[in-house]
mmCIF file of C-alpha atoms in Angstrom:
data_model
loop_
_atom_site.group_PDB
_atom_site.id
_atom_site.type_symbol
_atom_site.label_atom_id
_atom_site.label_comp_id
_atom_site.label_asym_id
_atom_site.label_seq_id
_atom_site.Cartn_x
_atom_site.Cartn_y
_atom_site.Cartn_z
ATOM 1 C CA UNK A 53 -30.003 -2.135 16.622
ATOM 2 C CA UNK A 54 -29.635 -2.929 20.506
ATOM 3 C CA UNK A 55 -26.896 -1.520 22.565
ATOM 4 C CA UNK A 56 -23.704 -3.318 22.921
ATOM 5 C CA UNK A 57 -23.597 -4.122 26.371
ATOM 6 C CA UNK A 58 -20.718 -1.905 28.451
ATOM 7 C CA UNK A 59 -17.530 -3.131 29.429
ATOM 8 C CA UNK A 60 -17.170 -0.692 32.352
ATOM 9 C CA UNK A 61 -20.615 -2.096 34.311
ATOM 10 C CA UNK A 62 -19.401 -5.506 33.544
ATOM 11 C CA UNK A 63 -16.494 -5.155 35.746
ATOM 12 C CA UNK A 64 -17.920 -3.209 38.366
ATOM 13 C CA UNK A 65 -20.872 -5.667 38.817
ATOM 14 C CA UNK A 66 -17.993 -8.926 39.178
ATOM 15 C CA UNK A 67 -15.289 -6.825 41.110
ATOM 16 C CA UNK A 68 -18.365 -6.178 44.027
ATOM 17 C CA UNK A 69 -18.680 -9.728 44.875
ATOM 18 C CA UNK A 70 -14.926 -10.330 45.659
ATOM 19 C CA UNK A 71 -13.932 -8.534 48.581
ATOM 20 C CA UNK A 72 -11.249 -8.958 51.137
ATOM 21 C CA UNK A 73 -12.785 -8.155 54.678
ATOM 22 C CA UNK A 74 -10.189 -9.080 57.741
ATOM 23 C CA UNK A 75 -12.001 -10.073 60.862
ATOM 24 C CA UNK A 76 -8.883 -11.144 62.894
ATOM 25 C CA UNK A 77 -5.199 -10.095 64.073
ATOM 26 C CA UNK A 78 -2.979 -11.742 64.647
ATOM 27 C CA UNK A 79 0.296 -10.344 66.727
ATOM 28 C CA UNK A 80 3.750 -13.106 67.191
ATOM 29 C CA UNK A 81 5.976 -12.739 70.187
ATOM 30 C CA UNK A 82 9.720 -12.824 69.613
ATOM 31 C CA UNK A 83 12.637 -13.010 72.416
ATOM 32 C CA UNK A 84 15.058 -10.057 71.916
ATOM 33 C CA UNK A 85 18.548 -10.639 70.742
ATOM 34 C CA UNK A 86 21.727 -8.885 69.564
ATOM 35 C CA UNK A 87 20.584 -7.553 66.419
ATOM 36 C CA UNK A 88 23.540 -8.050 63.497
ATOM 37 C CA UNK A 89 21.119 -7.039 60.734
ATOM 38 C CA UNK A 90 20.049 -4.039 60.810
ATOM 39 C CA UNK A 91 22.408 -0.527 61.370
ATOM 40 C CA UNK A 92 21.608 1.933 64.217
ATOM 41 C CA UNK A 93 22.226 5.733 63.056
ATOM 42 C CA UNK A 94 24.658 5.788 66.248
ATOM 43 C CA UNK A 95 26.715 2.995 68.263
ATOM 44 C CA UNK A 96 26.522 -0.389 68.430
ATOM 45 C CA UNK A 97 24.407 -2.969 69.926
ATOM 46 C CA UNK A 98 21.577 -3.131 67.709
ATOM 47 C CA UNK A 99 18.237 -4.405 68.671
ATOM 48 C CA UNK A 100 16.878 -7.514 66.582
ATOM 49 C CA UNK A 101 15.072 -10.436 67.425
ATOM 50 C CA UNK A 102 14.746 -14.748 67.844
ATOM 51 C CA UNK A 103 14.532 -16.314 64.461
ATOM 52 C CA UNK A 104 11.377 -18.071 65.974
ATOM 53 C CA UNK A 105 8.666 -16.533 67.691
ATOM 54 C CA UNK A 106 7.839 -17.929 71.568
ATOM 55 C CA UNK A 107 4.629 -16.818 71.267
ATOM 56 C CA UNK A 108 1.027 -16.111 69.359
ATOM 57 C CA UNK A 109 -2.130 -13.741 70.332
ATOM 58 C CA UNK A 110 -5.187 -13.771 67.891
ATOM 59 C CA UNK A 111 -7.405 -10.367 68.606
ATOM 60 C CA UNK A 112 -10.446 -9.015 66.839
ATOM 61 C CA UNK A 113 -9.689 -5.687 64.943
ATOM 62 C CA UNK A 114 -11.498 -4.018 67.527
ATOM 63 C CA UNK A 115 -9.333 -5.511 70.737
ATOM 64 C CA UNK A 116 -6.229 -4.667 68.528
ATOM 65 C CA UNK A 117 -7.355 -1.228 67.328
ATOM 66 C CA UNK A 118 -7.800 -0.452 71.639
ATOM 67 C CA UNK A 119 -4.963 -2.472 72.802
ATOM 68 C CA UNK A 120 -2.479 -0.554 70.195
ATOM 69 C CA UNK A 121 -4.190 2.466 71.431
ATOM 70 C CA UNK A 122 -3.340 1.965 74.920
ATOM 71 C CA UNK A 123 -0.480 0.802 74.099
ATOM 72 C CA UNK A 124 0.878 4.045 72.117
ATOM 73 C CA UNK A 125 -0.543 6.346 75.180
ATOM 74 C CA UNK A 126 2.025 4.575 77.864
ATOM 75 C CA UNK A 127 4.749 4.715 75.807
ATOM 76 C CA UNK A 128 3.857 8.470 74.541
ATOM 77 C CA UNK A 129 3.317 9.027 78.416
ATOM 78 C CA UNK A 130 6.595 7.690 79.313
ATOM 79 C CA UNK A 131 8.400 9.942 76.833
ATOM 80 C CA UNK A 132 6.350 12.991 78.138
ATOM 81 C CA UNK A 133 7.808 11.869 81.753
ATOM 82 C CA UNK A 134 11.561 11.804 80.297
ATOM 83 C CA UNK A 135 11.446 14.896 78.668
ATOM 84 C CA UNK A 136 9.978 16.278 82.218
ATOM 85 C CA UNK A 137 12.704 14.437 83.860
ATOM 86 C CA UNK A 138 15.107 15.768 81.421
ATOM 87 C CA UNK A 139 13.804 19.683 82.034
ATOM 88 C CA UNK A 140 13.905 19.746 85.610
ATOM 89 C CA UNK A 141 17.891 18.207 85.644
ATOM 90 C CA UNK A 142 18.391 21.278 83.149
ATOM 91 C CA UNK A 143 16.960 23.341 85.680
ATOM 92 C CA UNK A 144 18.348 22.380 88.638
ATOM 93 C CA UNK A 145 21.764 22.521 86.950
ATOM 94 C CA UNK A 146 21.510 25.700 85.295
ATOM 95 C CA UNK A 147 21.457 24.447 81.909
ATOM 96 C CA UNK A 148 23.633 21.241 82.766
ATOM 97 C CA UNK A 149 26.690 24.151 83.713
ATOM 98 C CA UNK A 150 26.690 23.791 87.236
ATOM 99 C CA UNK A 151 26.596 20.112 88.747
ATOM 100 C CA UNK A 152 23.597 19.621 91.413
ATOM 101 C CA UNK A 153 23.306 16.958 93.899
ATOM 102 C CA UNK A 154 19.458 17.095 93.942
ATOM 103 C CA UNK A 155 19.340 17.050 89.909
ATOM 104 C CA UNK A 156 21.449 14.023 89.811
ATOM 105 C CA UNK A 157 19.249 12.166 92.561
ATOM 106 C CA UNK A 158 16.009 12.810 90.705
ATOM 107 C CA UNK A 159 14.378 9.423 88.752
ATOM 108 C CA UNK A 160 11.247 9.126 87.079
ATOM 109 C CA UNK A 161 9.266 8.370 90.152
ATOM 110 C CA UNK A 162 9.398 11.910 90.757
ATOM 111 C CA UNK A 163 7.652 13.066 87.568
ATOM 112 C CA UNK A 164 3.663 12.494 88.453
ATOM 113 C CA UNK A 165 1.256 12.301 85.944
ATOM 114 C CA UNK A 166 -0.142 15.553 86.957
ATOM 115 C CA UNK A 167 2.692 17.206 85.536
ATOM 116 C CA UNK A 168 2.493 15.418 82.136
ATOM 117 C CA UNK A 169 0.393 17.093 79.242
ATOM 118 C CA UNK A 170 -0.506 13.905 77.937
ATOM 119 C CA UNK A 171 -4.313 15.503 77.066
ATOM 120 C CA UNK A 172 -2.418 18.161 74.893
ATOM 121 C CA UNK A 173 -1.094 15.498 72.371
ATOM 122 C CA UNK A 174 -2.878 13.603 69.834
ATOM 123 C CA UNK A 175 -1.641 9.929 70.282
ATOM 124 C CA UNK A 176 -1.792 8.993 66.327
ATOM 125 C CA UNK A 177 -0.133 12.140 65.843
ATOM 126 C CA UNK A 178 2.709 11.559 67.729
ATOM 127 C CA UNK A 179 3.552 7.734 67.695
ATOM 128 C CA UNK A 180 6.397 6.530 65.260
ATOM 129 C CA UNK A 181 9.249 4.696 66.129
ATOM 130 C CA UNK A 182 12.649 6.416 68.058
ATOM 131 C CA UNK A 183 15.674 5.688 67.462
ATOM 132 C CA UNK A 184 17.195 5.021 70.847
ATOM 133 C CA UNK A 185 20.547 5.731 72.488
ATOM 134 C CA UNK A 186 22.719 2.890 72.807
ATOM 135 C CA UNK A 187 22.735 2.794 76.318
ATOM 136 C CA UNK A 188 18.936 2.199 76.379
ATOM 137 C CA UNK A 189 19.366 -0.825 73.688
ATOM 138 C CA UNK A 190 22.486 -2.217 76.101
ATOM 139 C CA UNK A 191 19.172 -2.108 79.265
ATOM 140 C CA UNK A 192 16.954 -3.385 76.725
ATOM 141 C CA UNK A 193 18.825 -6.440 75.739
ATOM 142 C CA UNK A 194 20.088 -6.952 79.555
ATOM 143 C CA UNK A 195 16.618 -7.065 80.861
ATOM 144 C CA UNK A 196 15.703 -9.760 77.351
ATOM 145 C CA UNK A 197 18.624 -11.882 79.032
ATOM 146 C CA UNK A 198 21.015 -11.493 77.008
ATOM 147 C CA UNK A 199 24.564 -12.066 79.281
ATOM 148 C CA UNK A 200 27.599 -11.320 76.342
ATOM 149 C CA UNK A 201 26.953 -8.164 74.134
ATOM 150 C CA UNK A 202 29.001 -8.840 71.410
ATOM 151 C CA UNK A 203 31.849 -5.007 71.260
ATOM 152 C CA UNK A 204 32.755 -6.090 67.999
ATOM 153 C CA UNK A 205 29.691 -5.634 66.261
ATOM 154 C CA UNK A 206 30.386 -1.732 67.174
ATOM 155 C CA UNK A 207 33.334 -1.354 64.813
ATOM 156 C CA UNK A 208 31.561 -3.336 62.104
ATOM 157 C CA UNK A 209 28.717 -0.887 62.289
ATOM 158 C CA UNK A 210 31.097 1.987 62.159
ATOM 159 C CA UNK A 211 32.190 0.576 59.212
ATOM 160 C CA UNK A 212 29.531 -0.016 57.430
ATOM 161 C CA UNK A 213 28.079 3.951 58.468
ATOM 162 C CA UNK A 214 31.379 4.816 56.878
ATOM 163 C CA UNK A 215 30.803 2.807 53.630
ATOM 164 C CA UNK A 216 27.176 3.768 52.947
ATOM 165 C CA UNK A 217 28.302 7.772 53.296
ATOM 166 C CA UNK A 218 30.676 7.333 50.013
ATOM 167 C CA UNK A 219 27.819 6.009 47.172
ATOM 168 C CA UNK A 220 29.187 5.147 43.743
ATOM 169 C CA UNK A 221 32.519 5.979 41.815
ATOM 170 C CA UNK A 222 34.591 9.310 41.240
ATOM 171 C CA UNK A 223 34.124 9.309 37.630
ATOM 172 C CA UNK A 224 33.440 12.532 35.925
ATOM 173 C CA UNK A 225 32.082 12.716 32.200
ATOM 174 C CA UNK A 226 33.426 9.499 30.877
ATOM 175 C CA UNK A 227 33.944 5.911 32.937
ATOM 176 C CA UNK A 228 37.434 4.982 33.504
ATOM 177 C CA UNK A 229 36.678 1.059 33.740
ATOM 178 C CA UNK A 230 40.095 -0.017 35.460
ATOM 179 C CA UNK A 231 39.995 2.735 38.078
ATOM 180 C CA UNK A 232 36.028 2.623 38.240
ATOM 181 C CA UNK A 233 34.805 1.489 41.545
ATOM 182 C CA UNK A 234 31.396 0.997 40.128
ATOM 183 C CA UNK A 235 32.792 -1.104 37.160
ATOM 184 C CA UNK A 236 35.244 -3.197 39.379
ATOM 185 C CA UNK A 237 32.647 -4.476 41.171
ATOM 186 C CA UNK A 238 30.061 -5.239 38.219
ATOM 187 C CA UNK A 239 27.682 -2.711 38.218
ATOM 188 C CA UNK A 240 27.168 0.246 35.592
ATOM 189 C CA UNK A 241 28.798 3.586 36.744
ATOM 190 C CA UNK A 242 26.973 5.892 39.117
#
């Protein structure tokens, strides 16, 4: 009696023919606007972006693979010069205590790149996205052109902070349907 033939080697055989290889990138450009959708952990003016994208860049996955990599090391060196910037103001100041006219005239033109440790870090290790201050998404929003920064949005983002920190109803043991929070607004109790 011959074999049955194996249901495992007939998959394995079809599934090696159909593969999904990507040969190309491709990265869309968007102007930067007032945000309004998402919620910064701090302050208002958040960052978001044009509904429609201004422009298109195809790359191979090689070009993309060195351009992010480039990419990642000026803004990891940038952040290295900062926190430099930061250290010698702390210095200068005696721990931000005593006010110095020579800490408060420094910029980052006077952080060289021989005083970065930019060899000591592994790029891949460090890169993620920071959250940044709100001053630095009012300059980044300024330089994108945008003239009116909408204040109100502030309030509404302290409000919504405030809303997401209280999750669900103050049952205990049994639901309470007509003083339920959860089961006034249609959803089982939390």
């Amino acid at each position: 009696v011959p074999a049955a033939p194996s249901i495992l080697r007939r998959c394995r055989s079809r599934r090696g023919g159909k593969r999904v290889r990507f040969a190309q990138v491709t990265v869309y450009y968007f102007a930067r606007r007032q945000g309004f959708t998402c919620v910064p952990s701090a302050g208002g003016s958040s960052l978001g972006m044009a509904p429609r994208h201004h422009r298109a860049r195809r790359y191979s996955l090689g070009q993309f693979a060195h351009l992010r990599q480039v990419s990642h090391r000026q803004h990891l060196r940038l952040h290295l010069r900062r926190e430099k910037l930061r250290a010698r103001r702390r210095e200068l100041t005696q721990n931000g205590t005593v006010p110095s006219a020579e800490a408060a005239g420094l910029t980052l033109a006077d952080v060289s790149d021989d005083d970065l440790d930019v060899g000591q870090v592994e790029v891949g290790d460090y890169f993620y996205l920071q959250p940044l201050p709100t001053k630095r998404r009012r300059a980044l929003l300024r330089a994108a052109g945008v003239r009116r920064i909408d204040a109100e949005e502030r309030q509404e983002l302290r409000a919504l902070r405030l809303s997401r920190e209280q999750c669900g109803c103050l049952c205990r043991l049994t639901c309470e349907p007509r003083t339920c929070a959860c089961s006034q607004a249609g959803i089982q109790c939390q």
